[in-house]
Short mmCIF file of C-alpha atoms in Angstrom, two decimals:
data_model
loop_
_atom_site.label_atom_id
_atom_site.label_comp_id
_atom_site.label_asym_id
_atom_site.label_seq_id
_atom_site.Cartn_x
_atom_site.Cartn_y
_atom_site.Cartn_z
CA UNK A 241 6.39 -14.77 -11.83
CA UNK A 242 7.35 -11.70 -9.80
CA UNK A 243 7.27 -12.40 -6.08
CA UNK A 244 7.78 -10.38 -2.93
CA UNK A 245 8.16 -12.30 0.34
CA UNK A 246 8.38 -10.76 3.78
CA UNK A 247 9.66 -12.55 6.86
CA UNK A 248 8.91 -13.17 9.58
CA UNK A 249 5.12 -12.87 9.40
CA UNK A 250 5.07 -11.68 12.99
CA UNK A 251 7.75 -10.58 15.43
CA UNK A 252 7.52 -9.79 19.14
CA UNK A 253 10.38 -7.89 20.75
CA UNK A 254 11.04 -6.44 24.13
CA UNK A 255 11.41 -2.68 24.24
CA UNK A 256 15.02 -1.86 23.34
CA UNK A 257 15.65 -5.21 21.62
CA UNK A 258 16.98 -4.50 18.13
CA UNK A 259 16.12 -6.72 15.15
CA UNK A 260 15.63 -6.78 11.37
CA UNK A 261 12.71 -7.42 9.04
CA UNK A 262 13.34 -9.01 5.65
CA UNK A 263 11.83 -8.39 2.22
CA UNK A 264 13.10 -10.70 -0.49
CA UNK A 265 12.09 -10.45 -4.12
CA UNK A 266 12.40 -12.39 -7.34
CA UNK A 267 11.68 -9.86 -10.05
CA UNK A 268 13.32 -8.56 -13.17
CA UNK A 269 13.50 -4.90 -13.94
CA UNK A 270 13.47 -3.55 -10.37
CA UNK A 271 13.21 0.23 -10.42
CA UNK A 272 12.48 0.90 -6.77
CA UNK A 273 11.63 -0.67 -3.42
CA UNK A 274 9.36 1.01 -0.90
CA UNK A 275 8.82 0.46 2.82
CA UNK A 276 5.56 1.40 4.50
CA UNK A 277 4.24 1.30 8.05
CA UNK A 278 0.57 0.40 8.60
CA UNK A 279 -1.30 0.83 11.87
CA UNK A 280 -4.49 -1.19 12.49
CA UNK A 281 -7.46 0.23 10.60
CA UNK A 282 -5.31 2.80 8.78
CA UNK A 283 -3.74 3.12 5.37
CA UNK A 284 -0.03 2.46 4.80
CA UNK A 285 2.27 5.34 5.67
CA UNK A 286 5.28 5.81 3.40
CA UNK A 287 8.69 5.40 5.06
CA UNK A 288 11.49 4.93 2.52
CA UNK A 289 12.36 4.47 -1.12
CA UNK A 290 15.48 2.56 -2.20
CA UNK A 291 16.53 2.58 -5.83
CA UNK A 292 19.78 0.66 -6.13
CA UNK A 293 21.79 -2.05 -4.37
CA UNK A 294 23.93 -0.65 -1.60
CA UNK A 295 21.62 2.23 -0.88
CA UNK A 296 20.62 2.94 2.73
CA UNK A 297 18.01 5.26 4.26
CA UNK A 298 17.47 6.16 7.93
CA UNK A 299 14.66 7.67 9.93
CA UNK A 300 14.78 7.76 13.71
CA UNK A 301 15.12 4.14 14.88
CA UNK A 302 14.64 2.66 11.41
CA UNK A 303 17.23 1.95 8.73
CA UNK A 304 16.45 0.38 5.36
CA UNK A 305 19.06 -1.32 3.19
CA UNK A 306 18.92 -2.89 -0.26
CA UNK A 307 20.84 -5.66 -2.04
CA UNK A 308 20.17 -7.23 -5.42
CA UNK A 309 17.86 -9.82 -3.89
CA UNK A 310 16.47 -8.40 -0.69
CA UNK A 311 15.92 -5.45 1.57
CA UNK A 312 16.19 -5.22 5.33
CA UNK A 313 14.43 -2.88 7.69
CA UNK A 314 16.58 -2.64 10.78
CA UNK A 315 14.97 -1.35 13.93
CA UNK A 316 17.29 -0.20 16.69
CA UNK A 317 16.19 0.01 20.34
CA UNK A 318 12.49 -0.07 19.43
CA UNK A 319 9.76 1.52 21.52
CA UNK A 320 6.13 0.37 21.93
CA UNK A 321 5.01 3.06 19.46
CA UNK A 322 6.98 1.25 16.75
CA UNK A 323 4.41 -1.56 16.90
CA UNK A 324 2.74 -1.81 13.48
CA UNK A 325 2.70 -3.90 10.32
CA UNK A 326 5.58 -3.09 8.00
CA UNK A 327 5.02 -3.57 4.27
CA UNK A 328 7.48 -3.59 1.43
CA UNK A 329 6.64 -3.10 -2.23
CA UNK A 330 8.72 -3.40 -5.37
CA UNK A 331 8.26 -1.36 -8.50
CA UNK A 332 9.27 -3.05 -11.73
CA UNK A 333 9.36 -1.80 -15.27
CA UNK A 334 9.87 -4.15 -18.20
CA UNK A 335 9.30 -3.23 -21.84
CA UNK A 336 6.79 -0.56 -20.91
CA UNK A 337 4.96 -2.71 -18.38
CA UNK A 338 5.05 -1.17 -14.93
CA UNK A 339 3.86 -2.84 -11.78
CA UNK A 340 3.95 -2.29 -8.03
CA UNK A 341 3.83 -5.55 -6.04
CA UNK A 342 3.35 -5.61 -2.27
CA UNK A 343 4.45 -8.20 0.25
CA UNK A 344 2.05 -9.43 2.92
CA UNK A 345 3.87 -7.60 5.69
CA UNK A 346 5.53 -8.26 9.03
CA UNK A 347 3.45 -7.56 12.12
CA UNK A 348 5.80 -6.10 14.72
CA UNK A 349 4.87 -5.93 18.40
CA UNK A 350 7.11 -4.15 20.89
CA UNK A 351 6.47 -5.17 24.50
CA UNK A 352 7.09 -2.53 27.19
CA UNK B 174 1.92 18.09 1.28
CA UNK B 175 -0.77 15.90 -0.23
CA UNK B 176 -3.82 14.73 1.70
CA UNK B 177 -6.11 11.89 0.70
CA UNK B 178 -9.66 11.76 2.00
CA UNK B 179 -11.71 8.58 1.90
CA UNK B 180 -15.23 8.09 3.10
CA UNK B 181 -16.96 6.49 4.71
CA UNK B 182 -14.46 4.90 7.10
CA UNK B 183 -16.70 1.87 7.63
CA UNK B 184 -19.67 0.59 5.72
CA UNK B 185 -22.04 -2.36 6.19
CA UNK B 186 -24.12 -3.25 3.15
CA UNK B 187 -26.49 -6.12 2.26
CA UNK B 188 -25.71 -8.45 -0.61
CA UNK B 189 -27.11 -7.10 -3.87
CA UNK B 190 -27.05 -3.46 -2.82
CA UNK B 191 -25.13 -0.75 -4.76
CA UNK B 192 -21.86 0.79 -3.62
CA UNK B 193 -20.16 4.13 -3.99
CA UNK B 194 -16.85 4.91 -2.25
CA UNK B 195 -15.27 8.28 -2.76
CA UNK B 196 -11.67 9.44 -2.65
CA UNK B 197 -10.51 13.03 -2.99
CA UNK B 198 -6.96 14.34 -3.06
CA UNK B 199 -5.60 17.71 -1.94
CA UNK B 200 -2.24 19.37 -2.35
CA UNK B 201 -1.31 17.96 -5.76
CA UNK B 202 -2.42 18.31 -9.35
CA UNK B 203 -2.83 15.73 -12.09
CA UNK B 204 -1.98 12.80 -9.81
CA UNK B 205 -2.17 9.15 -10.73
CA UNK B 206 -4.93 7.63 -8.60
CA UNK B 207 -5.31 4.03 -7.48
CA UNK B 208 -7.87 1.77 -5.80
CA UNK B 209 -6.53 -1.22 -3.83
CA UNK B 210 -8.20 -3.95 -1.80
CA UNK B 211 -6.41 -5.42 1.19
CA UNK B 212 -7.49 -8.82 2.49
CA UNK B 213 -6.18 -10.34 5.71
CA UNK B 214 -2.90 -12.19 5.16
CA UNK B 215 -2.61 -11.04 1.57
CA UNK B 216 -0.76 -8.20 -0.09
CA UNK B 217 -2.51 -5.16 -1.43
CA UNK B 218 -4.28 -5.98 -4.68
CA UNK B 219 -4.51 -3.23 -7.29
CA UNK B 220 -8.06 -2.93 -8.62
CA UNK B 221 -8.02 0.21 -10.78
CA UNK B 222 -5.73 3.07 -11.66
CA UNK B 223 -6.21 6.36 -13.46
CA UNK B 224 -3.70 8.70 -15.08
CA UNK B 225 -6.25 11.42 -15.81
CA UNK B 226 -9.90 12.48 -15.91
CA UNK B 227 -12.04 9.79 -17.51
CA UNK B 228 -9.08 7.42 -17.93
CA UNK B 229 -9.51 4.16 -16.02
CA UNK B 230 -7.50 0.94 -16.25
CA UNK B 231 -8.75 -2.23 -14.61
CA UNK B 232 -6.27 -4.75 -13.28
CA UNK B 233 -8.58 -7.64 -12.45
CA UNK B 234 -12.02 -8.68 -13.69
CA UNK B 235 -14.55 -8.16 -10.96
CA UNK B 236 -17.87 -6.86 -9.81
CA UNK B 237 -16.55 -3.33 -9.33
CA UNK B 238 -16.01 -0.28 -11.52
CA UNK B 239 -14.21 3.04 -11.09
CA UNK B 240 -14.66 6.55 -12.40
CA UNK B 241 -12.67 9.78 -12.28
CA UNK B 242 -15.03 12.68 -12.90
CA UNK B 243 -12.57 15.34 -11.70
CA UNK B 244 -8.79 15.58 -11.49
CA UNK B 245 -8.71 14.95 -7.75
CA UNK B 246 -11.74 12.68 -7.35
CA UNK B 247 -11.79 8.91 -7.74
CA UNK B 248 -14.92 6.81 -7.17
CA UNK B 249 -15.28 3.07 -6.70
CA UNK B 250 -18.72 1.64 -7.49
CA UNK B 251 -20.75 -1.49 -7.79
CA UNK B 252 -24.31 -2.07 -8.99
CA UNK B 253 -24.79 -5.24 -6.91
CA UNK B 254 -22.46 -6.20 -4.10
CA UNK B 255 -21.34 -9.79 -3.54
CA UNK B 256 -20.18 -11.36 -0.28
CA UNK B 257 -16.71 -11.61 -1.81
CA UNK B 258 -16.54 -7.81 -2.11
CA UNK B 259 -15.95 -7.50 1.63
CA UNK B 260 -12.56 -6.05 2.48
CA UNK B 261 -10.49 -2.99 3.25
CA UNK B 262 -10.44 -0.57 0.31
CA UNK B 263 -7.61 1.88 -0.02
CA UNK B 264 -7.20 4.86 -2.33
CA UNK B 265 -3.70 6.02 -3.21
CA UNK B 266 -2.12 8.79 -5.24
CA UNK B 267 1.28 9.13 -6.85
CA UNK B 268 3.20 10.78 -9.63
CA UNK B 269 3.77 7.52 -11.50
CA UNK B 270 6.91 5.66 -12.40
CA UNK B 271 9.17 4.72 -9.51
CA UNK B 272 7.80 7.42 -7.19
CA UNK B 273 6.09 6.23 -4.00
CA UNK B 274 2.33 6.09 -3.69
CA UNK B 275 0.60 7.68 -0.72
CA UNK B 276 -2.50 6.17 0.81
CA UNK B 277 -5.71 7.32 2.43
CA UNK B 278 -7.02 5.71 5.61
CA UNK B 279 -9.29 3.30 3.80
CA UNK B 280 -12.89 2.07 3.99
CA UNK B 281 -13.75 -1.14 5.81
CA UNK B 282 -16.59 -2.72 3.80
CA UNK B 283 -18.63 -5.55 5.25
CA UNK B 284 -21.23 -7.35 3.19
CA UNK B 285 -24.03 -9.15 5.02
#
């Protein structure tokens, strides 16, 4: 069964304290991995797409990387406004069956 | 850029009452449209998707139905709500395949 697991479930960091969020997956036929940011009471906001192992994407204090088994979202010198839940999702395509599967997210809190 | 409107933002309904949630999309044509439900501590669950007017695919058996009367309009309905229908409902649009989906800000539905 295709699975997407995010860790940790929750993470509290001091402002400026860099860290990484993990998204591991056991799927066959991966065609893309997406990272989203979700603020409380809002819909997910798209951040990055990664398509192949070794690929990296950056946006401000965030950098996403992809291997054959997992993706990391690195956050460098975070600020309080980076507090949110970060979701990853994998898109798979096998024999005409396409599916987007979401993880349960990491709730990130940045303390001033 | 595309914009996704969902309304209402919050809704409180009694058990057994009907439901109609609306989603409209701007800034794109012939999008794929999706309805998701997000429960606390669980990943987004795909309920319905549509690749065109009048074309609806259901992912899970349930008390809900969906319709797409216009290219940029997607409606989620129920004839009789159950307590288990409570949740955060999200509409999304995308171009299909391994392209990212973009979400509206959701409707928080509470069933009493």
